[in-house]
Amino acid sequence: MKSDLLNRDVKYSIYLPPGYDDSQRSYPVLYLLHGYSDDETAWVQFGDVNRIADDAIDSGSCSPMIIVMPDAKVTWYCNDYQGKNPYEDMFIKEFIPFIESQYRIRPKKEFRAVAGLSMGGYGALMYAMKYNNMFSSCVAFSSGTMTDNEVINMPDKNYNMYFGDLFGKNLEGQARISKNWIEHSPLHLAKDIPAAQLSSVRFYIDCGDDDFLYKGNSALHVLLRDLKIPHEYRVRDGSHNWTYWRTGLPAGLKFISESFHR
């Protein structure tokens, strides 16, 4: 897709369910987001998403759906603080309308979901919270959700590599909790957006017991419980790897399908 906002092409992979070519019906859609340093091919190449979705649809545990996997490079699915790389605006204003005009998709909140792993789990949570009028459900695997303290205490080299271009280069301590950080952090969004709006989205959070991102995911679960925002929270045996995400995907697809059922 040619993006005017990014001034470049945005690549994507797409999964069309069995029978798509032979039918006239329109389908619900899942936007499935990749992790840091991966691209639009990762969920197919390493995640076996096409095989897992085929099996889930065939067994009846998942309704037929279109799955769209865009390339986000290392943007964290955010608008950067300087406005030079507005990936978030592109995704909401250009990419979703483009996809839903090119394929037979039912373009309503109740038939649209977002999910992802790691950086993509962060993006999925952020989009589902900020644009709660657009998504019926959100599945976040091992999401890159971090507490403010984790970011404040992160070594300078790590902070600048992962977050400098997005939230501000060479920031130290409390300065890292910038306006742009607050506007994208799922932990801040959960507090700042009215609970009634967030409760219109079904959330599923899944993070392994040995995952290095356990603090942010646990903190988000506790916060959502305290705010009385309904959600599912899973801690399974495993760490931050494709084995964990592949084995979690069938349950994630089933959860999303339940939102699509009338």
C-alpha positions as semicolon CSV with decimal commas, in nm:
position;residue;x (nm);y (nm);z (nm)
1;M;0,000;0,000;0,000
2;K;0,133;0,341;-0,092
3;S;0,123;0,563;0,217
4;D;0,106;0,938;0,175
5;L;0,159;0,991;0,548
6;L;0,481;0,786;0,558
7;N;0,582;0,871;0,201
8;R;0,665;0,506;0,132
9;D;0,506;0,174;0,055
10;V;0,379;-0,039;0,343
11;K;0,407;-0,414;0,288
12;Y;0,164;-0,663;0,434
13;S;0,086;-1,034;0,433
14;I;-0,274;-1,148;0,422
15;Y;-0,446;-1,474;0,510
16;L;-0,773;-1,543;0,330
17;P;-0,988;-1,818;0,485
18;P;-1,082;-2,141;0,305
19;G;-1,361;-2,075;0,057
20;Y;-1,290;-1,703;0,020
21;D;-1,237;-1,724;-0,357
22;D;-1,554;-1,927;-0,413
23;S;-1,792;-1,724;-0,199
24;Q;-1,952;-1,382;-0,213
25;R;-1,973;-1,332;0,164
26;S;-1,786;-1,069;0,362
27;Y;-1,565;-1,169;0,656
28;P;-1,451;-1,037;0,993
29;V;-1,090;-0,923;1,009
30;L;-0,799;-0,962;1,249
31;Y;-0,501;-0,726;1,232
32;L;-0,210;-0,935;1,359
33;L;0,103;-0,739;1,454
34;H;0,464;-0,860;1,453
35;G;0,737;-0,808;1,711
36;Y;1,048;-0,593;1,725
37;S;1,291;-0,649;1,433
38;D;1,047;-0,877;1,249
39;D;0,832;-0,787;0,947
40;E;0,508;-0,876;0,768
41;T;0,629;-1,233;0,703
42;A;0,704;-1,333;1,064
43;W;0,365;-1,467;1,169
44;V;0,358;-1,685;0,855
45;Q;0,721;-1,795;0,856
46;F;0,768;-1,857;1,229
47;G;0,415;-1,845;1,370
48;D;0,248;-2,093;1,132
49;V;-0,055;-1,865;1,139
50;N;-0,197;-1,998;0,812
51;R;-0,183;-2,363;0,927
52;I;-0,312;-2,282;1,276
53;A;-0,599;-2,071;1,137
54;D;-0,687;-2,343;0,882
55;D;-0,700;-2,605;1,157
56;A;-0,903;-2,383;1,392
57;I;-1,157;-2,298;1,121
58;D;-1,177;-2,663;1,013
59;S;-1,242;-2,782;1,370
60;G;-1,503;-2,512;1,429
61;S;-1,317;-2,350;1,719
62;C;-1,265;-2,034;1,513
63;S;-1,494;-1,865;1,264
64;P;-1,357;-1,792;0,914
65;M;-1,173;-1,460;0,919
66;I;-0,927;-1,257;0,719
67;I;-0,592;-1,201;0,894
68;V;-0,382;-0,900;0,795
69;M;-0,016;-0,867;0,896
70;P;0,141;-0,527;0,819
71;D;0,512;-0,443;0,829
72;A;0,581;-0,189;1,104
73;K;0,962;-0,201;1,110
74;V;1,062;-0,090;1,466
75;T;0,802;0,184;1,511
76;W;0,624;0,021;1,808
77;Y;0,313;0,105;1,601
78;C;0,334;0,463;1,739
79;N;0,358;0,814;1,604
80;D;0,708;0,940;1,685
81;Y;0,744;1,252;1,900
82;Q;0,877;1,463;1,610
83;G;0,598;1,373;1,371
84;K;0,843;1,240;1,111
85;N;0,716;0,882;1,109
86;P;0,344;0,879;1,198
87;Y;0,291;0,503;1,175
88;E;-0,012;0,509;1,405
89;D;-0,191;0,768;1,193
90;M;-0,106;0,568;0,880
91;F;-0,247;0,248;1,031
92;I;-0,577;0,403;1,143
93;K;-0,637;0,655;0,863
94;E;-0,484;0,487;0,559
95;F;-0,413;0,118;0,614
96;I;-0,740;-0,005;0,765
97;P;-0,956;0,181;0,508
98;F;-0,734;0,051;0,225
99;I;-0,749;-0,312;0,339
100;E;-1,123;-0,300;0,400
101;S;-1,182;-0,160;0,052
102;Q;-0,961;-0,420;-0,121
103;Y;-1,104;-0,734;0,041
104;R;-1,453;-0,853;0,133
105;I;-1,445;-0,737;0,494
106;R;-1,731;-0,634;0,720
107;P;-1,608;-0,285;0,817
108;K;-1,758;-0,250;1,165
109;K;-1,620;-0,258;1,519
110;E;-1,793;-0,587;1,600
111;F;-1,616;-0,760;1,312
112;R;-1,268;-0,610;1,365
113;A;-0,999;-0,733;1,607
114;V;-0,634;-0,661;1,676
115;A;-0,365;-0,888;1,819
116;G;0,012;-0,914;1,832
117;L;0,324;-1,037;2,008
118;S;0,587;-0,840;2,201
119;M;0,613;-0,500;2,025
120;G;0,297;-0,605;1,839
121;G;0,123;-0,692;2,167
122;Y;0,202;-0,340;2,285
123;G;0,064;-0,202;1,956
124;A;-0,250;-0,415;1,982
125;L;-0,324;-0,297;2,336
126;M;-0,249;0,064;2,247
127;Y;-0,476;0,061;1,940
128;A;-0,760;-0,124;2,115
129;M;-0,750;0,124;2,404
130;K;-0,708;0,448;2,207
131;Y;-0,944;0,346;1,927
132;N;-1,190;0,148;2,137
133;N;-1,468;0,248;1,895
134;M;-1,295;0,046;1,619
135;F;-1,207;-0,293;1,772
136;S;-1,424;-0,558;1,936
137;S;-1,138;-0,759;2,086
138;C;-0,765;-0,751;2,152
139;V;-0,521;-1,036;2,214
140;A;-0,175;-0,941;2,342
141;F;0,095;-1,209;2,364
142;S;0,404;-1,122;2,571
143;S;0,327;-0,756;2,512
144;G;0,608;-0,501;2,531
145;T;0,423;-0,318;2,808
146;M;0,671;-0,167;3,053
147;T;0,623;0,015;3,380
148;D;0,746;0,372;3,410
149;N;1,015;0,254;3,653
150;E;1,148;0,001;3,405
151;V;1,188;0,273;3,144
152;I;1,333;0,524;3,391
153;N;1,595;0,272;3,505
154;M;1,676;0,128;3,162
155;P;2,045;0,158;3,060
156;D;2,097;0,459;2,832
157;K;2,212;0,241;2,543
158;N;1,896;0,026;2,556
159;Y;1,663;0,322;2,596
160;N;1,811;0,508;2,298
161;M;1,812;0,197;2,080
162;Y;1,452;0,094;2,148
163;F;1,275;0,419;2,232
164;G;1,494;0,720;2,150
165;D;1,351;0,789;1,804
166;L;0,996;0,749;1,933
167;F;0,990;0,929;2,266
168;G;1,304;1,143;2,274
169;K;1,677;1,075;2,238
170;N;1,921;1,089;2,530
171;L;1,652;1,139;2,792
172;E;1,734;1,036;3,147
173;G;1,530;0,942;3,450
174;Q;1,185;1,095;3,487
175;A;1,225;1,288;3,159
176;R;1,169;0,960;2,976
177;I;0,807;0,963;3,094
178;S;0,735;1,215;2,820
179;K;0,402;1,326;2,677
180;N;0,445;1,086;2,386
181;W;0,529;0,797;2,619
182;I;0,219;0,861;2,830
183;E;-0,002;0,886;2,519
184;H;0,103;0,537;2,404
185;S;0,171;0,336;2,722
186;P;-0,107;0,080;2,786
187;L;-0,059;0,135;3,161
188;H;-0,128;0,507;3,125
189;L;-0,407;0,462;2,869
190;A;-0,587;0,218;3,101
191;K;-0,595;0,487;3,370
192;D;-0,670;0,784;3,145
193;I;-0,947;0,644;2,922
194;P;-1,292;0,601;3,081
195;A;-1,349;0,246;3,202
196;A;-1,684;0,229;3,022
197;Q;-1,510;0,285;2,689
198;L;-1,237;0,029;2,757
199;S;-1,498;-0,222;2,868
200;S;-1,648;-0,215;2,518
201;V;-1,340;-0,413;2,402
202;R;-1,271;-0,772;2,509
203;F;-0,908;-0,803;2,623
204;Y;-0,694;-1,119;2,642
205;I;-0,343;-1,085;2,788
206;D;-0,099;-1,379;2,780
207;C;0,261;-1,369;2,905
208;G;0,492;-1,657;2,998
209;D;0,611;-1,719;3,352
210;D;0,976;-1,689;3,238
211;D;0,924;-1,388;3,007
212;F;1,140;-1,081;3,076
213;L;0,831;-0,863;3,017
214;Y;0,647;-1,010;3,317
215;K;0,640;-0,687;3,519
216;G;0,446;-0,472;3,274
217;N;0,202;-0,749;3,186
218;S;0,139;-0,832;3,553
219;A;0,100;-0,463;3,637
220;L;-0,153;-0,421;3,357
221;H;-0,356;-0,716;3,484
222;V;-0,359;-0,574;3,839
223;L;-0,453;-0,227;3,713
224;L;-0,738;-0,358;3,496
225;R;-0,867;-0,564;3,789
226;D;-0,857;-0,260;4,017
227;L;-1,038;-0,052;3,754
228;K;-1,296;-0,331;3,712
229;I;-1,226;-0,356;3,338
230;P;-1,312;-0,713;3,229
231;H;-1,026;-0,908;3,071
232;E;-0,870;-1,253;3,048
233;Y;-0,517;-1,295;3,187
234;R;-0,302;-1,602;3,120
235;V;0,038;-1,702;3,252
236;R;0,158;-2,021;3,087
237;D;0,485;-2,211;3,118
238;G;0,731;-2,051;2,878
239;S;0,937;-1,750;2,780
240;H;0,968;-1,495;2,499
241;N;0,981;-1,719;2,194
242;W;0,787;-1,857;1,898
243;T;0,705;-2,183;2,075
244;Y;0,507;-1,980;2,329
245;W;0,328;-1,770;2,067
246;R;0,244;-2,060;1,834
247;T;0,096;-2,262;2,118
248;G;-0,104;-1,961;2,239
249;L;-0,247;-1,863;1,901
250;P;-0,532;-2,122;1,888
251;A;-0,678;-1,990;2,215
252;G;-0,630;-1,633;2,092
253;L;-0,818;-1,703;1,769
254;K;-1,098;-1,874;1,963
255;F;-1,127;-1,568;2,194
256;I;-1,144;-1,333;1,895
257;S;-1,404;-1,552;1,722
258;E;-1,630;-1,530;2,025
259;S;-1,641;-1,152;1,971
260;F;-1,743;-1,201;1,606
261;H;-2,035;-1,432;1,684
262;R;-2,377;-1,271;1,687
